[in-house]
PDB file of C-alpha atoms in Angstrom:
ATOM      1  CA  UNK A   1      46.275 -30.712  20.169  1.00 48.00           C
ATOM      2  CA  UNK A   2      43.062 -31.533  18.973  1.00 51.00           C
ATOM      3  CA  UNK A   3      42.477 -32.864  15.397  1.00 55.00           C
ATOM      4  CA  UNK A   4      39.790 -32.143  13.086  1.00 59.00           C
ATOM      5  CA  UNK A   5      38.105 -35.260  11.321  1.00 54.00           C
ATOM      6  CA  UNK A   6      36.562 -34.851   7.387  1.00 61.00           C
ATOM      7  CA  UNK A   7      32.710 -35.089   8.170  1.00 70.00           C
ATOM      8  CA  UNK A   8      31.031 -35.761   4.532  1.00 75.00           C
ATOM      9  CA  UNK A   9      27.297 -34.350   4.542  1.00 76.00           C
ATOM     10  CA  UNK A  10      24.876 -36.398   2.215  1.00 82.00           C
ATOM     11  CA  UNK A  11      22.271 -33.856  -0.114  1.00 82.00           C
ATOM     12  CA  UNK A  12      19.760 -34.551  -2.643  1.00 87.00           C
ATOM     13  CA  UNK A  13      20.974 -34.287  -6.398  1.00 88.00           C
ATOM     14  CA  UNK A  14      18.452 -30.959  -6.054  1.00 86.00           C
ATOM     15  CA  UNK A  15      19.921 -29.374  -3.289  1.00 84.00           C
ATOM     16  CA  UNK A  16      23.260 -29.734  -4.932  1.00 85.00           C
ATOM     17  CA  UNK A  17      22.266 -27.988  -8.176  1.00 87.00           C
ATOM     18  CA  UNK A  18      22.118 -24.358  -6.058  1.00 85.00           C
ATOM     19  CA  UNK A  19      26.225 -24.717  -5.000  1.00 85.00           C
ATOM     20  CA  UNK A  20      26.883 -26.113  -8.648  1.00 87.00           C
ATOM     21  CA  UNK A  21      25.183 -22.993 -10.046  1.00 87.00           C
ATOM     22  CA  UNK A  22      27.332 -20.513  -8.000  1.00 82.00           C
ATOM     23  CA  UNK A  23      30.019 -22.455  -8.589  1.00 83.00           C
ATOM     24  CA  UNK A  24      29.982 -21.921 -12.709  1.00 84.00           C
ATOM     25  CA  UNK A  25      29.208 -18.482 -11.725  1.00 81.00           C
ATOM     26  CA  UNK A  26      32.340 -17.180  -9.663  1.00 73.00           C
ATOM     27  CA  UNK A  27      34.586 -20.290 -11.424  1.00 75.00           C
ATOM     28  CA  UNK A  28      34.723 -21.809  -7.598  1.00 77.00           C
ATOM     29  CA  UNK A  29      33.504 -25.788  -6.667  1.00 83.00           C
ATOM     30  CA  UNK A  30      30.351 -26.319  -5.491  1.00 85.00           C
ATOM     31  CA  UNK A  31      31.933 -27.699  -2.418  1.00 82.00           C
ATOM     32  CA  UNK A  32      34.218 -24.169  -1.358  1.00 79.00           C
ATOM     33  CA  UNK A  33      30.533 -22.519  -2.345  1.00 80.00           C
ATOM     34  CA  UNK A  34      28.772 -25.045   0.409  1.00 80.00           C
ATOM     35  CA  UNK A  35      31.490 -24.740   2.832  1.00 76.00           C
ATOM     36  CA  UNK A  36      31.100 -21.071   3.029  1.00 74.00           C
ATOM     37  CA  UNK A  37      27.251 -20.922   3.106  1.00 76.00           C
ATOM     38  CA  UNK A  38      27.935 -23.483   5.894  1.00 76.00           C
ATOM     39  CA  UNK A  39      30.228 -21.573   8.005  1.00 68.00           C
ATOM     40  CA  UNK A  40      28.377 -18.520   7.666  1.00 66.00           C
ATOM     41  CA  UNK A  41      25.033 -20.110   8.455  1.00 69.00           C
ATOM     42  CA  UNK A  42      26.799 -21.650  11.285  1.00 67.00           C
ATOM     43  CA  UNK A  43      27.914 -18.039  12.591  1.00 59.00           C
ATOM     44  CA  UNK A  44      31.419 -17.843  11.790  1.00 63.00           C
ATOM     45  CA  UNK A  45      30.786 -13.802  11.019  1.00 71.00           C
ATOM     46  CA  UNK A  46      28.974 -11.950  13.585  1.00 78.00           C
ATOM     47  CA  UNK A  47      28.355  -8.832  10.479  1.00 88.00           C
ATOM     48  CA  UNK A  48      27.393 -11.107   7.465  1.00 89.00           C
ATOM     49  CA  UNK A  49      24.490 -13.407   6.070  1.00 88.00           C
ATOM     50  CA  UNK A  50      24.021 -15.039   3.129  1.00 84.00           C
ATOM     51  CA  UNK A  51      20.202 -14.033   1.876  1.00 87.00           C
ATOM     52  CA  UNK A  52      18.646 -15.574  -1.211  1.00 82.00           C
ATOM     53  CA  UNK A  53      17.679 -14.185  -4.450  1.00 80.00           C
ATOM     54  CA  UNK A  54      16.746 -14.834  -7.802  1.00 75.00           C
ATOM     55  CA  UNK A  55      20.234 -16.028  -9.032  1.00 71.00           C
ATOM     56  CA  UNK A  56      21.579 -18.173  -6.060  1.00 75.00           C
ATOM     57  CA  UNK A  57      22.755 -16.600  -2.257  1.00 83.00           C
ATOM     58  CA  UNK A  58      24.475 -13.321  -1.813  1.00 89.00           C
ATOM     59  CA  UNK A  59      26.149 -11.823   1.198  1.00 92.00           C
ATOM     60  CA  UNK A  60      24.962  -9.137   3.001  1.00 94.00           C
ATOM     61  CA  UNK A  61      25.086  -6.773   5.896  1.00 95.00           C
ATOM     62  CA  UNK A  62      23.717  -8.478   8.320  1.00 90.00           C
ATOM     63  CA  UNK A  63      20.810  -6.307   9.829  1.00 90.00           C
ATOM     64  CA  UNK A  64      20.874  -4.378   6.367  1.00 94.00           C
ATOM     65  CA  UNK A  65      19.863  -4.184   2.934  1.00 92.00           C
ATOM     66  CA  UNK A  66      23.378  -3.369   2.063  1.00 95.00           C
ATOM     67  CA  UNK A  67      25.363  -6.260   0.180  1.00 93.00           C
ATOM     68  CA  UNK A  68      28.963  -7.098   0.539  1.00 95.00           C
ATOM     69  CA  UNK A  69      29.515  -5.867  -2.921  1.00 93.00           C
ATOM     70  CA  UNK A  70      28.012  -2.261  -2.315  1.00 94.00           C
ATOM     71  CA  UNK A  71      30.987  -1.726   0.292  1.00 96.00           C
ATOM     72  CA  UNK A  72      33.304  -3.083  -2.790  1.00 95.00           C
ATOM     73  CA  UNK A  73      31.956  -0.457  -4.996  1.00 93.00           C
ATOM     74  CA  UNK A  74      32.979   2.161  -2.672  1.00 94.00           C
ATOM     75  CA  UNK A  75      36.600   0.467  -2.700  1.00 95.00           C
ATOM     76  CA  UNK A  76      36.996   0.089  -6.114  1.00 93.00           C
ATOM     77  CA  UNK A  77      35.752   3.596  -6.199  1.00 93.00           C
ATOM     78  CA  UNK A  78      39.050   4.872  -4.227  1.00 94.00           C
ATOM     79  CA  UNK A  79      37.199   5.112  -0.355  1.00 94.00           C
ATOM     80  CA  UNK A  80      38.820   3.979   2.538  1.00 95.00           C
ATOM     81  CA  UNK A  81      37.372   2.183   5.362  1.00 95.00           C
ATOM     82  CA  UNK A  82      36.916   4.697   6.880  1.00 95.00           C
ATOM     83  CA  UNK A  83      35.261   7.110   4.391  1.00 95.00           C
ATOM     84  CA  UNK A  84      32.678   3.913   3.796  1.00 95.00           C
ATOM     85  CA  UNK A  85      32.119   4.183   7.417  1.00 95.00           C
ATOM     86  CA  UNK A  86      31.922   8.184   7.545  1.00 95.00           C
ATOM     87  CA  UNK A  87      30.422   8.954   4.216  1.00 93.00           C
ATOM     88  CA  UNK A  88      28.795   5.989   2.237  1.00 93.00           C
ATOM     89  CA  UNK A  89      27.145   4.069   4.713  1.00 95.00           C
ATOM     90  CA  UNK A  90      27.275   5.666   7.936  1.00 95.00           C
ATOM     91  CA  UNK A  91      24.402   4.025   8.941  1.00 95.00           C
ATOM     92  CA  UNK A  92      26.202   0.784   9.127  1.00 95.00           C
ATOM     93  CA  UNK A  93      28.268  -0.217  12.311  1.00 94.00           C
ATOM     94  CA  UNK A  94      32.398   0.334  11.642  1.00 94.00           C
ATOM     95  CA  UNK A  95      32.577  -3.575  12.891  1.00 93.00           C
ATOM     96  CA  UNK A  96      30.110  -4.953  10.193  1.00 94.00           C
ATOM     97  CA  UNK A  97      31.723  -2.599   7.484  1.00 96.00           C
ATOM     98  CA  UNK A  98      35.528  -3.761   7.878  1.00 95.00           C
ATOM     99  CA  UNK A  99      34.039  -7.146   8.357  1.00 93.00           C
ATOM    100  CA  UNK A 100      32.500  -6.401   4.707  1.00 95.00           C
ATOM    101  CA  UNK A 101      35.320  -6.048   3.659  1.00 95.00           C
ATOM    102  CA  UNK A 102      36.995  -9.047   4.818  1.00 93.00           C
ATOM    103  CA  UNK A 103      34.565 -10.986   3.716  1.00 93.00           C
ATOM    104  CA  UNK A 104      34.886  -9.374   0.343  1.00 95.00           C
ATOM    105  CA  UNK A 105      38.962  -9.907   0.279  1.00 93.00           C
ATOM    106  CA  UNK A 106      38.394 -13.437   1.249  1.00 89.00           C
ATOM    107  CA  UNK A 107      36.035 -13.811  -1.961  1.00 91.00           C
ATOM    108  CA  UNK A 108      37.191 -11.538  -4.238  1.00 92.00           C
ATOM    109  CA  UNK A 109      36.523 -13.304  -7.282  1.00 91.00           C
ATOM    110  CA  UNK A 110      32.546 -14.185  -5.906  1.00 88.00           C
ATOM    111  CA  UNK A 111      31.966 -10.444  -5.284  1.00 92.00           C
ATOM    112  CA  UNK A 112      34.043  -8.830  -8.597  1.00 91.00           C
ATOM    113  CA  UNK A 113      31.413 -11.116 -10.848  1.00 87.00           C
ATOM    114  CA  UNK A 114      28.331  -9.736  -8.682  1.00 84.00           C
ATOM    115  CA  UNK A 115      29.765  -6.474  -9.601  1.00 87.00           C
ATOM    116  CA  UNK A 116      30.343  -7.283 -13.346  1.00 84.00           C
ATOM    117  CA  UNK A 117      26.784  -8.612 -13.482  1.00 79.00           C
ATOM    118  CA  UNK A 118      25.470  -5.524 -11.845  1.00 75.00           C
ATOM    119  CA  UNK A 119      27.205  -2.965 -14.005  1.00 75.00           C
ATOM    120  CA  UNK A 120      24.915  -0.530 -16.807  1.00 70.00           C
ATOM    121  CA  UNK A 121      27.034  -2.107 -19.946  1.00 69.00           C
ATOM    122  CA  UNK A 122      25.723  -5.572 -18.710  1.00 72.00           C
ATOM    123  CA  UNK A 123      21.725  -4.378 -17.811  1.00 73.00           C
ATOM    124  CA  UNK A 124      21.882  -2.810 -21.324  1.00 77.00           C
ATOM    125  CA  UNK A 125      23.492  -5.454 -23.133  1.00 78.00           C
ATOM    126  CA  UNK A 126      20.501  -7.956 -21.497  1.00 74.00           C
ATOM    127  CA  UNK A 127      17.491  -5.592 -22.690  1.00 77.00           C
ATOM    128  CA  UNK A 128      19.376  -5.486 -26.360  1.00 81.00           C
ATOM    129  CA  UNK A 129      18.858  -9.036 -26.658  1.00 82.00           C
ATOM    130  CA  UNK A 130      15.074  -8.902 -25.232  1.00 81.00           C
ATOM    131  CA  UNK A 131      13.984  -6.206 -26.362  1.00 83.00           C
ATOM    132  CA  UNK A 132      12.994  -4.798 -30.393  1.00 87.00           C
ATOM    133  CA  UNK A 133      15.031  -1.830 -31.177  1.00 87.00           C
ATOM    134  CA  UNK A 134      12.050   0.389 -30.991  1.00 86.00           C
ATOM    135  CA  UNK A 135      11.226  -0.670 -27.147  1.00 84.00           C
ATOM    136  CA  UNK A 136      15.027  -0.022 -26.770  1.00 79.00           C
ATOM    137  CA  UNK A 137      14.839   3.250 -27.659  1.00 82.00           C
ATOM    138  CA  UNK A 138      11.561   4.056 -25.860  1.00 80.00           C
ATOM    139  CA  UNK A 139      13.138   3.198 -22.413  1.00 77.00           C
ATOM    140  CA  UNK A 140      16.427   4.478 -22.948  1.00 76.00           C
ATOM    141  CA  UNK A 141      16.113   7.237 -25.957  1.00 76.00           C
ATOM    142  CA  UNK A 142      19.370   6.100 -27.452  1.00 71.00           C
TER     143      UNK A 142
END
C-alpha cells in the first residue's frame, strides 16, 4: 500500500488573503478552502470549476453559466434530480447535474451562504443601507 506524504505549498501573504476571505465567509479554514480550489483545479470533478468573481471563487457547471447553487435552489425548492435534469436545466448533461449536487452535499455550508447572500431580503436590506429613502422607493415603489 502506498502512503501519502503532507506536501506544504509556500504562498505570498497576498495570495493567502483570497482563501482567508472565503474562509470567514462559509466559517471554513483557509486551508479546507485551498485544498478544494486545489483539487478541483487539479481535475478531481470532470462537471465542476471554480470561476472567479467579485467576492472570491464560486463553483460552477463546468461548460455553463449555471452555478452549483442554482441546482441547490431547485433542491431546496422540493425537485428531484431528476426533475433538475428534465425541467430546470435540461440543457445541462444528467452527469454534470448529479455531480452538482455532490459537490453541493460535500459543501453544504459554502453553497447555503451563497444562497443566503443571494436571496431578495438580503439585496434589499444592502440598497436600504445605500440608498436615501426616496431612491428606495423610486426603484422599488415600496
Amino acid at each position: 500500500m502506498e502512503r501519502e506524504l503532507p506536501t506544504a505549498i509556500e504562498i505570498s501573504r497576498d495570495l493567502y488573503r483570497l482563501p482567508q476571505r472565503r474562509a470567514n465567509e462559509v466559517d471554513s479554514t483557509p486551508e479546507q478552502v485551498a485544498e478544494t480550489i486545489i483539487r478541483l483545479q487539479l481535475g478531481n470533478t470532470v462537471h465542476i470549476q471554480q470561476r472567479p468573481i467579485p467576492c472570491g471563487l464560486q463553483a460552477y457547471v463546468r461548460g455553463t453559466r449555471v452555478a452549483v447553487r442554482h441546482v441547490a435552489a431547485f433542491l431546496n425548492a422540493g425537485f428531484t434530480a431528476e426533475e433538475i435534469i428534465s425541467e430546470g436545466l435540461p440543457h445541462v448533461t444528467p452527469a454534470a447535474i448529479h455531480e452538482a449536487i455532490a459537490y453541493y452535499y460535500d459543501h453544504q455550508q459554502e453553497i447555503e451562504a451563497e444562497l443566503q447572500a443571494e436571496s431578495a431580503d438580503t439585496a434589499l436590506t444592502a440598497l436600504q443601507e445605500r440608498l436615501t429613502p426616496a431612491q428606495l422607493f423610486q426603484l422599488t415603489h415600496q
